Amino acid sequence: MSQFAPLKNDLILRAAKGEKVERPPIWIMRQAGRYLPEYHEVKGKRDFFECCRDAEIASAITIQPVDHYDGLIDAAIIFSDILVIPQAMGFEIDMIDGKGPVFRDPLRSPEDINKINLKPDVKTCLDWAYKAITLTRTKLNGRVPLLGFCGAPWTLLVYMTEGQGSKMFRFAKQWIYEYTKEAHILLQAITDSLIEFLAQQVVAGAQMLQVFESWGGELGPIEFEEFCLPYLKQIASRLPKRLEELDIKEKIPLTVFAKGSWYALDDLCEAGYDTVSLDWTYRPEDAVKVVNGRRITLQGNLDPGIMYGSNDTITTKVEQMIKGFGGGKQNYIINFGHGTHPFMNPDKIEHFLKECHRFGLQ
Ligand SMILES: Cc1c2[nH]c(c1CCC(=O)O)Cc1[nH]c(c(CCC(=O)O)c1C)Cc1[nH]c(c(CCC(=O)O)c1C)Cc1[nH]c(c(C)c1CCC(=O)O)C2
C-alpha cells in the first residue's frame, strides 16, 4: 500500500500515457514563483536555495498555485531548481536578485574538472530534495499529481562553464568545439547523476518527471545530435531500468522540453519520452504533423508573453492553441511555451486557466 492518498485528479498522467481524456490537463512552467504575492510572503528575505532546501517552505510554495487557482491546475511541480545537480557536484552558486544564478567558480579549462566531483552521491547529498517531495505529496493529499524535474546535460554544462545565463555562450561553445572530448566526459557524468536524481525523486513521491533542456536552441541541428540527443536518450532508456531496480512498479511518464530546438522534434519523438513539451515557435498543427500518429503526447505551447495582452486576446489564443492541437482530448497537455515571468498579473493567468477549461471541454 502506498503511503500517500489516492489521486483525485490523474488527468495529466492519463494524458501523458496517451489515453482519451475529458479535457486536456493544464499546468504552467514556473507556476510557483514571483508573480504570486503569496510567494514573496513565504520566501521573505530568505535565500532562494535555502527555500528549496527547507521542506516546509518548498512544499508550501509548491502548493501555492494549486490553492490560488483551486480546481484549475492539474499538477504541482516541486519547488526546486535545475542547478541542484551542479551544487551536488561541488559548485557554489549564488542566486542574485535581478540577475539569476551565478556560479562562483565556473569550469574554464579541462583541468578545472578536477575541482568538481563527477560522481556525487546524489541520494545522500540531495536528501533534502527528496524530503521536500515526500512532504509535498503528503500535503497535496491526492489533489493533483506531483511532478519532479531536472535540467538536461547540455543546459547544465552551459551553466557550469558560463557560470550564469549568457548571450554569446563563449565558454560553453569553447568546451564543445575545442575541449570536445572533455565536454563529453562532463555530459556523461552529468547524465549519470541526473538518472539517479530522477529515480530518487520518484522513490520520494514524484509521479511524473520533466527534463528541461532550456538552452537547446543555442545549438544547431548537428550539434544537438552530438551534445544533447544521445544524453536525453540515455536518460529515457536507463531511468526505467533504475526504477525497476528500486522496485517502482508503476510507469512514470517522462517529458522532455528542448527550448528552441524546433528542428529536433522528429528526433525527440523517437527519444523514448512520453511527452514532448514545445515552446511557442511551433505552429501546433505542424507539430502534430511531425508526430504523425506516434505515441507521443505534446505539451505546450502558449507564448507566456500573451499574459501581457487583454483577456480577449488570451481567449482567442487559447482557442487557437487547443484547436491547433486537435481539440486536446488525447495526446495533449496544456502549458506555456516557457515559464511565467515575475511581472505577470495572477488574474490574467486565472483567465487563461478558465479559458483552457472552457475550450478544453468543448
Ligand atoms: C534554466 C532553469 C533554471 N531553473 C529552472 C530552469 C529550467 C526552466 C527554464 O528554462 O526556465 C527550473 C525551475 N526553477 C524553478 C522551478 C520551480 C517549479 C515551478 O515551475 O513552479 C523550476 C522547474 C524555480 C525558480 N528558479 C528561480 C526562481 C526565481 C528565484 C527568486 O528570485 O525567487 C524560481 C521561482 C531562479 C532561477 N533558476 C534558474 C534561473 C535562470 C533563475 C533565474 C531566472 C529568473 O530570475 O527568473 C535556472
Coordinates of C-alpha atoms and ligand atoms in Angstrom, one line a residue:
M1 CA 0.0 0.0 0.0
S2 CA 1.2 3.4 -0.9
Q3 CA 2.0 5.8 2.0
F4 CA 0.2 8.5 0.0
A5 CA -3.5 9.3 -0.5
P6 CA -5.1 8.1 -3.8
L7 CA -5.2 10.6 -6.6
K8 CA -8.4 12.6 -7.0
N9 CA -7.2 14.1 -10.3
D10 CA -5.0 11.9 -12.5
L11 CA -5.8 13.7 -15.8
I12 CA -2.2 14.6 -16.6
L13 CA -1.0 11.0 -16.0
R14 CA -3.7 9.7 -18.3
A15 CA -2.9 12.3 -21.0
A16 CA 0.8 11.5 -20.8
K17 CA 0.1 7.8 -21.3
G18 CA -2.0 8.6 -24.4
E19 CA -5.4 7.8 -23.0
K20 CA -8.5 9.7 -24.1
V21 CA -9.4 12.4 -21.5
E22 CA -12.4 14.6 -20.8
R23 CA -10.4 17.7 -21.3
P24 CA -6.7 18.5 -21.7
P25 CA -4.8 18.8 -18.4
I26 CA -3.1 22.1 -17.5
W27 CA 0.0 23.2 -15.5
I28 CA 2.3 26.1 -16.1
M29 CA 6.1 26.1 -16.1
R30 CA 7.3 28.2 -13.1
Q31 CA 3.7 28.2 -11.8
A32 CA 5.2 28.7 -8.3
G33 CA 7.1 31.9 -8.3
R34 CA 7.5 35.6 -8.1
Y35 CA 4.3 36.7 -9.9
L36 CA 2.3 35.3 -6.9
P37 CA 2.2 37.7 -3.9
E38 CA 2.0 34.8 -1.5
Y39 CA 5.3 33.5 -2.9
H40 CA 7.0 36.7 -1.6
E41 CA 5.2 36.4 1.7
V42 CA 6.5 32.9 2.4
K43 CA 10.0 33.5 0.9
G44 CA 10.5 36.8 2.7
K45 CA 14.2 37.7 2.7
R46 CA 15.4 34.1 2.7
D47 CA 17.9 32.9 0.1
F48 CA 16.3 31.1 -2.9
F49 CA 18.2 27.8 -2.4
E50 CA 17.6 28.0 1.4
C51 CA 13.8 27.9 0.5
C52 CA 14.3 24.9 -1.8
R53 CA 16.2 23.0 1.0
D54 CA 13.6 23.6 3.6
A55 CA 10.9 21.0 3.1
E56 CA 8.2 23.1 4.8
I57 CA 8.9 26.2 2.7
A58 CA 9.4 24.3 -0.5
S59 CA 6.1 22.4 -0.1
A60 CA 4.2 25.5 0.9
I61 CA 5.4 27.3 -2.3
T62 CA 4.8 24.3 -4.5
I63 CA 1.2 24.1 -3.4
Q64 CA 0.5 27.9 -3.6
P65 CA -0.6 27.9 -7.3
V66 CA -2.8 24.8 -6.7
D67 CA -4.6 26.7 -3.9
H68 CA -4.6 30.0 -5.7
Y69 CA -6.2 28.5 -8.8
D70 CA -8.2 25.9 -6.9
G71 CA -9.5 23.3 -9.3
L72 CA -8.0 24.9 -12.3
I73 CA -4.5 23.4 -12.2
D74 CA -3.9 19.7 -12.8
A75 CA -0.4 19.2 -11.5
A76 CA 2.1 20.6 -8.9
I77 CA 5.8 20.9 -9.7
I78 CA 8.2 20.7 -6.9
F79 CA 9.8 24.0 -5.9
S80 CA 13.5 23.5 -6.6
D81 CA 15.9 24.3 -9.4
I82 CA 17.8 22.6 -12.1
L83 CA 21.1 23.8 -10.6
V84 CA 21.0 21.5 -7.6
I85 CA 22.9 18.8 -9.6
P86 CA 25.8 21.2 -10.2
Q87 CA 25.6 22.0 -6.4
A88 CA 25.9 18.3 -5.7
M89 CA 29.0 18.2 -7.9
G90 CA 30.6 20.8 -5.7
F91 CA 29.7 24.2 -7.4
E92 CA 28.8 27.1 -5.2
I93 CA 26.0 29.1 -6.6
D94 CA 24.6 32.5 -5.6
M95 CA 21.1 33.5 -6.6
I96 CA 21.3 37.2 -7.2
D97 CA 18.2 39.4 -7.3
G98 CA 17.5 40.7 -10.8
K99 CA 20.3 38.6 -12.3
G100 CA 19.6 35.0 -11.6
P101 CA 22.1 32.2 -10.6
V102 CA 25.9 33.0 -10.6
F103 CA 28.5 30.2 -10.1
R104 CA 31.5 31.3 -8.0
D105 CA 34.0 29.2 -9.9
P106 CA 32.8 28.0 -13.3
L107 CA 34.8 25.5 -15.4
R108 CA 37.0 27.4 -17.8
S109 CA 39.5 24.7 -18.9
P110 CA 39.6 20.9 -18.9
E111 CA 41.9 20.9 -15.8
D112 CA 39.1 22.6 -13.8
I113 CA 37.1 19.3 -14.0
N114 CA 39.4 18.1 -11.2
K115 CA 37.9 20.7 -8.9
I116 CA 34.5 19.1 -9.0
N117 CA 33.1 15.7 -8.1
L118 CA 32.0 13.9 -11.2
K119 CA 30.4 11.1 -9.2
P120 CA 28.5 12.7 -6.3
D121 CA 26.3 10.6 -4.1
V122 CA 23.1 12.3 -5.2
K123 CA 21.0 10.1 -2.9
T124 CA 22.7 11.4 0.2
C125 CA 23.7 14.9 -0.8
L126 CA 20.3 15.9 -2.2
D127 CA 18.3 14.2 0.5
W128 CA 16.6 17.5 1.3
A129 CA 15.1 17.4 -2.2
Y130 CA 13.5 14.0 -1.6
K131 CA 12.2 15.1 1.8
A132 CA 10.6 18.1 0.2
I133 CA 8.9 15.9 -2.4
T134 CA 7.6 13.4 0.2
L135 CA 6.2 16.2 2.4
T136 CA 4.7 18.0 -0.6
R137 CA 3.0 14.8 -1.9
T138 CA 1.7 14.1 1.6
K139 CA 0.3 17.6 1.9
L140 CA -1.2 17.5 -1.6
N141 CA -3.3 14.6 -0.3
G142 CA -4.1 13.4 -3.8
R143 CA -5.4 16.7 -5.1
V144 CA -3.1 16.6 -8.2
P145 CA 0.0 14.6 -9.2
L146 CA 3.4 16.0 -8.1
L147 CA 6.0 16.5 -10.9
G148 CA 9.7 16.2 -10.3
F149 CA 12.3 17.5 -12.7
C150 CA 15.9 18.1 -13.6
G151 CA 18.0 20.2 -16.1
A152 CA 19.3 18.3 -19.2
P153 CA 23.0 17.7 -19.5
W154 CA 23.8 20.3 -22.2
T155 CA 21.9 23.0 -20.3
L156 CA 23.8 22.2 -17.1
L157 CA 27.1 22.2 -19.0
V158 CA 26.2 25.7 -20.1
Y159 CA 25.7 26.9 -16.5
M160 CA 28.8 25.0 -15.3
T161 CA 31.1 26.6 -17.9
E162 CA 29.5 30.1 -18.4
G163 CA 28.7 30.4 -14.7
Q164 CA 25.4 32.2 -15.5
G165 CA 23.0 32.7 -18.3
S166 CA 24.6 34.0 -21.4
K167 CA 24.0 35.7 -24.8
M168 CA 27.2 34.5 -26.6
F169 CA 27.9 31.2 -24.9
R170 CA 31.6 31.8 -25.4
F171 CA 32.8 29.3 -22.8
A172 CA 30.2 26.6 -23.4
K173 CA 31.0 26.8 -27.1
Q174 CA 34.7 26.6 -26.4
W175 CA 34.0 23.4 -24.4
I176 CA 32.2 21.7 -27.2
Y177 CA 34.3 22.9 -30.1
E178 CA 37.8 22.9 -28.5
Y179 CA 37.5 20.6 -25.5
T180 CA 35.2 18.2 -27.2
K181 CA 36.4 15.1 -25.5
E182 CA 36.2 16.6 -22.1
A183 CA 32.8 18.1 -22.8
H184 CA 31.6 14.6 -23.5
I185 CA 33.1 13.4 -20.2
L186 CA 31.3 16.1 -18.4
L187 CA 28.0 15.5 -20.2
Q188 CA 28.2 11.8 -19.4
A189 CA 28.9 12.4 -15.7
I190 CA 26.0 14.8 -15.5
T191 CA 23.7 12.3 -17.2
D192 CA 24.7 9.6 -14.7
S193 CA 23.9 11.9 -11.8
L194 CA 20.6 13.0 -13.3
I195 CA 19.3 9.5 -13.8
E196 CA 19.9 8.7 -10.1
F197 CA 18.4 12.1 -9.1
L198 CA 15.2 11.5 -11.2
A199 CA 14.9 8.0 -9.8
Q200 CA 15.2 9.1 -6.2
Q201 CA 12.6 11.8 -6.8
V202 CA 10.2 9.0 -7.8
V203 CA 11.1 7.0 -4.8
A204 CA 10.3 10.0 -2.7
G205 CA 6.9 10.5 -4.4
A206 CA 7.2 12.3 -7.7
Q207 CA 4.6 10.9 -10.1
M208 CA 5.8 12.4 -13.4
L209 CA 9.1 13.9 -14.5
Q210 CA 10.3 16.6 -16.8
V211 CA 13.8 17.2 -18.2
F212 CA 14.5 20.9 -19.1
E213 CA 16.9 21.4 -22.0
S214 CA 16.4 25.2 -21.7
W215 CA 19.5 26.1 -23.8
G216 CA 18.8 23.5 -26.5
G217 CA 18.1 26.3 -29.1
E218 CA 21.7 27.5 -28.8
L219 CA 22.9 24.5 -30.8
G220 CA 22.3 23.8 -34.4
P221 CA 20.8 20.5 -35.5
I222 CA 24.1 18.8 -36.0
E223 CA 25.4 19.8 -32.6
F224 CA 22.1 19.0 -31.0
E225 CA 22.6 15.4 -32.3
E226 CA 26.0 15.2 -30.8
F227 CA 25.7 17.1 -27.5
C228 CA 22.1 16.8 -26.5
L229 CA 20.2 13.9 -28.1
P230 CA 22.4 11.0 -27.0
Y231 CA 22.2 12.1 -23.4
L232 CA 18.5 12.8 -23.5
K233 CA 18.0 9.3 -24.9
Q234 CA 20.2 7.7 -22.2
I235 CA 18.0 9.3 -19.6
A236 CA 14.9 7.9 -21.1
S237 CA 16.3 4.5 -21.6
R238 CA 18.2 4.0 -18.4
L239 CA 15.7 5.6 -16.0
P240 CA 13.0 2.9 -16.3
K241 CA 15.7 0.2 -15.6
R242 CA 16.9 2.1 -12.5
L243 CA 13.3 2.5 -11.3
E244 CA 12.8 -1.2 -11.7
E245 CA 15.8 -1.9 -9.6
L246 CA 14.4 0.4 -7.0
D247 CA 11.2 -1.6 -7.0
I248 CA 9.0 1.1 -8.5
K249 CA 6.1 -0.8 -10.2
E250 CA 4.1 1.9 -11.9
K251 CA 5.0 3.6 -15.2
I252 CA 6.3 7.2 -14.5
P253 CA 5.6 9.5 -17.5
L254 CA 8.7 11.4 -18.7
T255 CA 8.6 14.7 -20.5
V256 CA 11.4 16.5 -22.5
F257 CA 11.4 20.2 -23.1
A258 CA 14.1 21.3 -25.5
K259 CA 13.5 25.0 -25.8
G260 CA 14.3 26.4 -29.3
S261 CA 15.1 23.0 -30.8
W262 CA 12.2 23.0 -33.3
Y263 CA 14.4 21.1 -35.8
A264 CA 14.7 18.2 -33.4
L265 CA 11.0 17.4 -32.8
D266 CA 11.1 14.3 -35.0
D267 CA 14.2 13.0 -33.2
L268 CA 12.6 13.9 -29.8
C269 CA 9.6 11.8 -30.8
E270 CA 12.0 8.8 -31.1
A271 CA 14.0 9.6 -27.9
G272 CA 11.9 7.5 -25.5
Y273 CA 9.9 10.2 -23.9
D274 CA 6.1 10.0 -23.3
T275 CA 5.6 13.7 -23.7
V276 CA 7.4 16.4 -25.7
S277 CA 7.0 19.9 -24.5
L278 CA 7.1 22.7 -27.1
D279 CA 7.9 26.4 -27.0
W280 CA 5.8 28.9 -28.9
T281 CA 7.8 28.9 -32.0
Y282 CA 5.9 25.9 -33.3
R283 CA 2.6 26.1 -35.0
P284 CA 0.6 23.4 -33.1
E285 CA -0.8 21.9 -36.4
D286 CA 2.8 21.5 -37.7
A287 CA 4.0 19.8 -34.5
V288 CA 1.0 17.4 -34.7
K289 CA 2.0 16.6 -38.3
V290 CA 5.6 15.8 -37.3
V291 CA 4.3 13.5 -34.5
N292 CA 2.3 11.8 -37.3
G293 CA 0.4 9.3 -35.2
R294 CA 3.3 8.2 -33.0
R295 CA 2.6 7.5 -29.3
I296 CA 3.7 10.9 -28.1
T297 CA 1.8 13.5 -26.0
L298 CA 2.6 17.1 -26.9
Q299 CA 2.7 19.7 -24.2
G300 CA 2.6 23.5 -24.6
N301 CA 2.9 26.0 -26.1
L302 CA 1.4 29.4 -25.5
D303 CA 3.8 32.3 -25.6
P304 CA 3.9 33.4 -21.9
G305 CA 4.0 37.0 -23.2
I306 CA 0.3 36.6 -24.2
M307 CA -0.4 37.2 -20.4
Y308 CA 0.5 40.9 -21.2
G309 CA -2.3 41.0 -23.7
S310 CA -6.0 41.6 -23.0
N311 CA -8.4 38.9 -21.7
D312 CA -10.0 38.8 -25.1
T313 CA -6.6 38.2 -26.8
I314 CA -5.9 35.4 -24.2
T315 CA -9.2 33.9 -25.1
T316 CA -8.5 33.9 -28.8
K317 CA -5.0 32.5 -28.4
V318 CA -6.2 29.7 -26.1
E319 CA -8.9 28.7 -28.6
Q320 CA -6.4 28.7 -31.5
M321 CA -3.9 26.7 -29.5
I322 CA -6.3 24.0 -28.3
K323 CA -7.8 23.6 -31.8
G324 CA -4.3 23.5 -33.2
F325 CA -3.5 20.5 -31.0
G326 CA -6.6 18.8 -32.3
G327 CA -9.0 19.7 -29.5
G328 CA -6.9 18.3 -26.8
K329 CA -8.9 15.2 -25.8
Q330 CA -5.9 13.0 -26.5
N331 CA -2.1 13.3 -26.6
Y332 CA -2.1 16.8 -25.3
I333 CA -1.2 18.7 -22.1
I334 CA -1.7 22.5 -21.9
N335 CA 1.3 24.6 -20.8
F336 CA 3.1 27.8 -21.6
G337 CA 6.0 27.6 -24.1
H338 CA 8.3 28.7 -21.2
G339 CA 7.9 29.8 -17.7
T340 CA 5.9 32.6 -16.0
H341 CA 7.6 36.0 -15.5
P342 CA 7.7 37.9 -12.2
F343 CA 5.7 40.8 -13.8
M344 CA 2.6 38.8 -14.7
N345 CA -0.8 39.5 -13.3
P346 CA -2.1 36.5 -11.5
D347 CA -5.6 37.4 -12.6
K348 CA -4.6 37.1 -16.3
I349 CA -3.3 33.7 -15.6
E350 CA -6.6 32.8 -13.9
H351 CA -8.4 33.9 -17.1
F352 CA -6.1 31.8 -19.1
L353 CA -6.7 28.7 -17.0
K354 CA -10.5 29.2 -17.1
E355 CA -10.5 29.6 -20.8
C356 CA -8.4 26.4 -21.1
H357 CA -11.1 24.6 -19.2
R358 CA -13.9 26.1 -21.3
F359 CA -12.4 25.3 -24.7
G360 CA -10.8 22.1 -23.5
L361 CA -14.3 20.7 -22.6
Q362 CA -15.8 21.6 -25.9
Ligands
LIG1 C1 17.1 27.4 -16.7 C2 16.4 27.0 -15.4 C3 16.7 27.3 -14.1 N1 15.8 26.7 -13.2 C4 14.9 26.0 -13.9 C5 15.3 26.1 -15.3 C6 14.5 25.4 -16.4 C7 13.3 26.1 -16.8 C8 13.6 27.3 -17.6 O1 14.1 27.2 -18.7 O2 13.2 28.4 -17.1 C9 13.8 25.2 -13.4 C10 13.0 25.7 -12.3 N2 13.2 26.7 -11.5 C11 12.2 26.9 -10.6 C12 11.3 25.8 -10.9 C13 10.1 25.6 -9.9 C14 8.9 25.0 -10.1 C15 7.9 25.7 -11.0 O3 8.0 25.7 -12.2 O4 6.9 26.2 -10.4 C16 11.7 25.1 -12.0 C17 11.1 24.0 -12.7 C18 12.1 27.9 -9.6 C19 12.8 29.1 -9.6 N3 14.1 29.3 -10.1 C20 14.5 30.6 -9.9 C21 13.4 31.3 -9.4 C22 13.4 32.8 -9.0 C23 14.1 32.9 -7.7 C24 13.7 34.1 -6.9 O5 14.3 35.1 -7.0 O6 12.7 34.0 -6.1 C25 12.3 30.4 -9.2 C26 11.0 30.7 -8.7 C27 15.8 31.1 -10.2 C28 16.5 30.7 -11.4 N4 16.8 29.4 -11.7 C29 17.4 29.4 -13.0 C30 17.4 30.7 -13.5 C31 18.0 31.1 -14.8 C32 16.9 31.5 -12.5 C33 16.7 33.0 -12.5 C34 15.7 33.4 -13.6 C35 14.7 34.3 -13.0 O7 15.1 35.3 -12.4 O8 13.5 34.0 -13.3 C36 17.9 28.2 -13.6

